[in-house]
Amino acid sequence: MARNIGDSIDAWDEIAGFWDDTIGPEGNRFHRTLVGPAAERLLKLQPGERVLDIACGNGQFARRLAGMGAAVTAFDGSATFIDRARGYGVPDVGSIEYHVGDVTDTEWLLSLGEFAFDAAVCTMALMDISDIEPIAATLTRLLKPGGRFVWSVSHPCFNSTGGSKIVEEIQREGDLVLSYAIKTESYLQPTARRGIGIIGQPVPHTYYHRPISLLLNTFLAKGFVLDGFEEPAFAPGIDHNRPMSWSHFHDIPPLLVVSMRLV
């Protein structure tokens, strides 16, 4: 399934500016409405805690955590993203250190500080990483005993490059209504496929699809336990900008947000 890590970084450097211009300093509606609130609920952040933000992108969640009083160490493989993140500055409370680094490089990860972090987060990025074994193994030496790891991904069951959205007009209780559904194929097989995260991005990037069992077992095998699991979806009544927007799919979650704890 793996592609060369350099291919992924080159693609992200090319699209990082477009993504930052599109989602802005506080993230897009997915982040503000679904990802961020769920991650914050599961993280249960306490002021003064040290948090590692893995694959931080333009730093929008790092800034949110710092604003809540955390001392954040954030990194991304894309130098362009880190330049954009630094350009936004740091909130008046908390702190942020930004780095450019390879999430698959165990030695570099350990240089961030062994047993230094109360928690780690990885926001909508595990599906962009070719090999998640290094971060799973290294987190056991980066986190303090009992440390938490909260991560979110595009839902492997419903929102992957192996799926498609379906809308049908059906009769229900004497009325004609639109029914929204998902067709999924190749779920169990890990795959690497090119795709887009934001319509109009300059080039596609690689998505690494993994079934939920593989995602969870990668971390469970290293000594983590599962202690939180959310599948957020948009509530009815939210404005939508496209006929097939996820805003229509009220009962199908586009995201998976998970909390694990190291024991």
PDB file of C-alpha atoms in Angstrom, residues 122-230:
ATOM      1  CA  CYS A 122      -3.669  13.931  15.003  1.00  0.00           C
ATOM      2  CA  THR A 123      -6.476  15.803  13.283  1.00  0.00           C
ATOM      3  CA  MET A 124      -7.700  14.379   9.969  1.00  0.00           C
ATOM      4  CA  ALA A 125      -4.240  13.185   8.958  1.00  0.00           C
ATOM      5  CA  LEU A 126      -3.712   9.468   9.656  1.00  0.00           C
ATOM      6  CA  MET A 127      -5.296   8.706   6.272  1.00  0.00           C
ATOM      7  CA  ASP A 128      -2.614  10.930   4.683  1.00  0.00           C
ATOM      8  CA  ILE A 129       0.310   9.021   6.262  1.00  0.00           C
ATOM      9  CA  SER A 130       1.837   6.119   4.354  1.00  0.00           C
ATOM     10  CA  ASP A 131       2.979   4.181   7.444  1.00  0.00           C
ATOM     11  CA  ILE A 132       1.398   4.721  10.876  1.00  0.00           C
ATOM     12  CA  GLU A 133       3.442   2.042  12.676  1.00  0.00           C
ATOM     13  CA  PRO A 134       6.296   4.462  13.564  1.00  0.00           C
ATOM     14  CA  ILE A 135       4.019   6.990  15.241  1.00  0.00           C
ATOM     15  CA  ALA A 136       2.132   4.237  17.081  1.00  0.00           C
ATOM     16  CA  ALA A 137       5.373   2.798  18.438  1.00  0.00           C
ATOM     17  CA  THR A 138       7.009   6.138  19.206  1.00  0.00           C
ATOM     18  CA  LEU A 139       4.021   7.583  21.044  1.00  0.00           C
ATOM     19  CA  THR A 140       4.658   5.015  23.773  1.00  0.00           C
ATOM     20  CA  ARG A 141       7.939   6.877  24.449  1.00  0.00           C
ATOM     21  CA  LEU A 142       6.673  10.417  23.803  1.00  0.00           C
ATOM     22  CA  LEU A 143       3.632  10.298  26.083  1.00  0.00           C
ATOM     23  CA  LYS A 144       3.755  10.286  29.847  1.00  0.00           C
ATOM     24  CA  PRO A 145       2.290   7.202  31.584  1.00  0.00           C
ATOM     25  CA  GLY A 146      -1.467   7.330  31.087  1.00  0.00           C
ATOM     26  CA  GLY A 147      -1.107   9.806  28.228  1.00  0.00           C
ATOM     27  CA  ARG A 148      -3.961  10.271  25.762  1.00  0.00           C
ATOM     28  CA  PHE A 149      -4.023  10.152  21.987  1.00  0.00           C
ATOM     29  CA  VAL A 150      -7.001  11.656  20.156  1.00  0.00           C
ATOM     30  CA  TRP A 151      -7.182  11.213  16.402  1.00  0.00           C
ATOM     31  CA  SER A 152      -9.712  11.791  13.657  1.00  0.00           C
ATOM     32  CA  VAL A 153      -9.993  10.487  10.109  1.00  0.00           C
ATOM     33  CA  SER A 154     -12.402  10.500   7.211  1.00  0.00           C
ATOM     34  CA  HIS A 155     -14.747   7.664   8.136  1.00  0.00           C
ATOM     35  CA  PRO A 156     -13.296   4.502   6.544  1.00  0.00           C
ATOM     36  CA  CYS A 157     -16.763   2.983   6.103  1.00  0.00           C
ATOM     37  CA  PHE A 158     -18.520   5.914   4.486  1.00  0.00           C
ATOM     38  CA  ASN A 159     -16.066   8.585   3.359  1.00  0.00           C
ATOM     39  CA  SER A 160     -13.198   7.021   1.446  1.00  0.00           C
ATOM     40  CA  THR A 161     -11.871   6.947  -2.092  1.00  0.00           C
ATOM     41  CA  GLY A 162     -13.561   3.546  -2.422  1.00  0.00           C
ATOM     42  CA  GLY A 163     -17.040   4.963  -1.805  1.00  0.00           C
ATOM     43  CA  SER A 164     -19.612   7.024  -3.655  1.00  0.00           C
ATOM     44  CA  LYS A 165     -22.595   9.121  -2.646  1.00  0.00           C
ATOM     45  CA  ILE A 166     -26.094   8.262  -3.859  1.00  0.00           C
ATOM     46  CA  VAL A 167     -29.253  10.369  -3.881  1.00  0.00           C
ATOM     47  CA  GLU A 168     -32.611   8.885  -4.882  1.00  0.00           C
ATOM     48  CA  GLU A 169     -36.153  10.175  -5.009  1.00  0.00           C
ATOM     49  CA  ILE A 170     -38.453   7.772  -3.161  1.00  0.00           C
ATOM     50  CA  GLN A 171     -42.021   7.671  -1.889  1.00  0.00           C
ATOM     51  CA  ARG A 172     -42.338   7.765   1.877  1.00  0.00           C
ATOM     52  CA  GLU A 173     -45.684   7.991   3.647  1.00  0.00           C
ATOM     53  CA  GLY A 174     -47.307   9.405   0.527  1.00  0.00           C
ATOM     54  CA  ASP A 175     -44.629  12.046  -0.115  1.00  0.00           C
ATOM     55  CA  LEU A 176     -41.746  12.189  -2.558  1.00  0.00           C
ATOM     56  CA  VAL A 177     -38.507  12.683  -0.631  1.00  0.00           C
ATOM     57  CA  LEU A 178     -34.826  12.539  -1.385  1.00  0.00           C
ATOM     58  CA  SER A 179     -32.908   9.646   0.171  1.00  0.00           C
ATOM     59  CA  TYR A 180     -29.158   9.998   0.705  1.00  0.00           C
ATOM     60  CA  ALA A 181     -26.957   6.910   0.927  1.00  0.00           C
ATOM     61  CA  ILE A 182     -23.372   5.697   0.516  1.00  0.00           C
ATOM     62  CA  LYS A 183     -22.103   2.847  -1.659  1.00  0.00           C
ATOM     63  CA  THR A 184     -18.856   1.353  -0.367  1.00  0.00           C
ATOM     64  CA  GLU A 185     -16.476  -1.028  -2.086  1.00  0.00           C
ATOM     65  CA  SER A 186     -13.082  -2.526  -1.171  1.00  0.00           C
ATOM     66  CA  TYR A 187     -13.501  -1.697   2.508  1.00  0.00           C
ATOM     67  CA  LEU A 188     -11.359  -4.422   4.095  1.00  0.00           C
ATOM     68  CA  GLN A 189      -8.378  -4.088   1.770  1.00  0.00           C
ATOM     69  CA  PRO A 190      -5.883  -1.317   2.675  1.00  0.00           C
ATOM     70  CA  THR A 191      -5.350   0.821  -0.408  1.00  0.00           C
ATOM     71  CA  ALA A 192      -3.497   3.920  -1.541  1.00  0.00           C
ATOM     72  CA  ARG A 193      -5.413   6.093  -3.987  1.00  0.00           C
ATOM     73  CA  ARG A 194      -5.109   9.634  -5.256  1.00  0.00           C
ATOM     74  CA  GLY A 195      -7.954  11.920  -4.272  1.00  0.00           C
ATOM     75  CA  ILE A 196      -8.943  15.457  -3.326  1.00  0.00           C
ATOM     76  CA  GLY A 197      -9.901  16.877   0.033  1.00  0.00           C
ATOM     77  CA  ILE A 198     -11.039  20.284  -1.205  1.00  0.00           C
ATOM     78  CA  ILE A 199     -12.617  20.825  -4.599  1.00  0.00           C
ATOM     79  CA  GLY A 200     -10.277  22.823  -6.819  1.00  0.00           C
ATOM     80  CA  GLN A 201      -6.979  21.899  -5.129  1.00  0.00           C
ATOM     81  CA  PRO A 202      -4.074  22.174  -7.603  1.00  0.00           C
ATOM     82  CA  VAL A 203      -3.115  18.475  -7.582  1.00  0.00           C
ATOM     83  CA  PRO A 204      -4.543  15.357  -5.908  1.00  0.00           C
ATOM     84  CA  HIS A 205      -2.828  13.796  -2.931  1.00  0.00           C
ATOM     85  CA  THR A 206      -2.643  10.213  -1.712  1.00  0.00           C
ATOM     86  CA  TYR A 207      -5.207   8.778   0.683  1.00  0.00           C
ATOM     87  CA  TYR A 208      -4.215   5.651   2.605  1.00  0.00           C
ATOM     88  CA  HIS A 209      -7.406   3.773   3.327  1.00  0.00           C
ATOM     89  CA  ARG A 210      -7.361   1.444   6.338  1.00  0.00           C
ATOM     90  CA  PRO A 211     -10.373  -0.392   7.795  1.00  0.00           C
ATOM     91  CA  ILE A 212     -11.308   0.554  11.344  1.00  0.00           C
ATOM     92  CA  SER A 213      -9.933  -2.733  12.700  1.00  0.00           C
ATOM     93  CA  LEU A 214      -6.482  -2.006  11.260  1.00  0.00           C
ATOM     94  CA  LEU A 215      -6.490   1.574  12.551  1.00  0.00           C
ATOM     95  CA  LEU A 216      -7.429   0.528  16.075  1.00  0.00           C
ATOM     96  CA  ASN A 217      -5.282  -2.608  16.254  1.00  0.00           C
ATOM     97  CA  THR A 218      -2.156  -0.693  15.200  1.00  0.00           C
ATOM     98  CA  PHE A 219      -2.373   1.297  18.440  1.00  0.00           C
ATOM     99  CA  LEU A 220      -3.926  -1.383  20.656  1.00  0.00           C
ATOM    100  CA  ALA A 221      -0.934  -3.598  19.885  1.00  0.00           C
ATOM    101  CA  LYS A 222       1.388  -0.934  21.342  1.00  0.00           C
ATOM    102  CA  GLY A 223      -0.380  -0.771  24.698  1.00  0.00           C
ATOM    103  CA  PHE A 224      -3.142   1.779  24.071  1.00  0.00           C
ATOM    104  CA  VAL A 225      -6.716   1.173  25.154  1.00  0.00           C
ATOM    105  CA  LEU A 226      -9.814   2.657  23.572  1.00  0.00           C
ATOM    106  CA  ASP A 227     -11.638   5.103  25.861  1.00  0.00           C
ATOM    107  CA  GLY A 228     -13.671   7.297  23.505  1.00  0.00           C
ATOM    108  CA  PHE A 229     -15.311   6.972  20.101  1.00  0.00           C
ATOM    109  CA  GLU A 230     -17.483   9.462  18.214  1.00  0.00           C
TER     110      GLU A 230
END
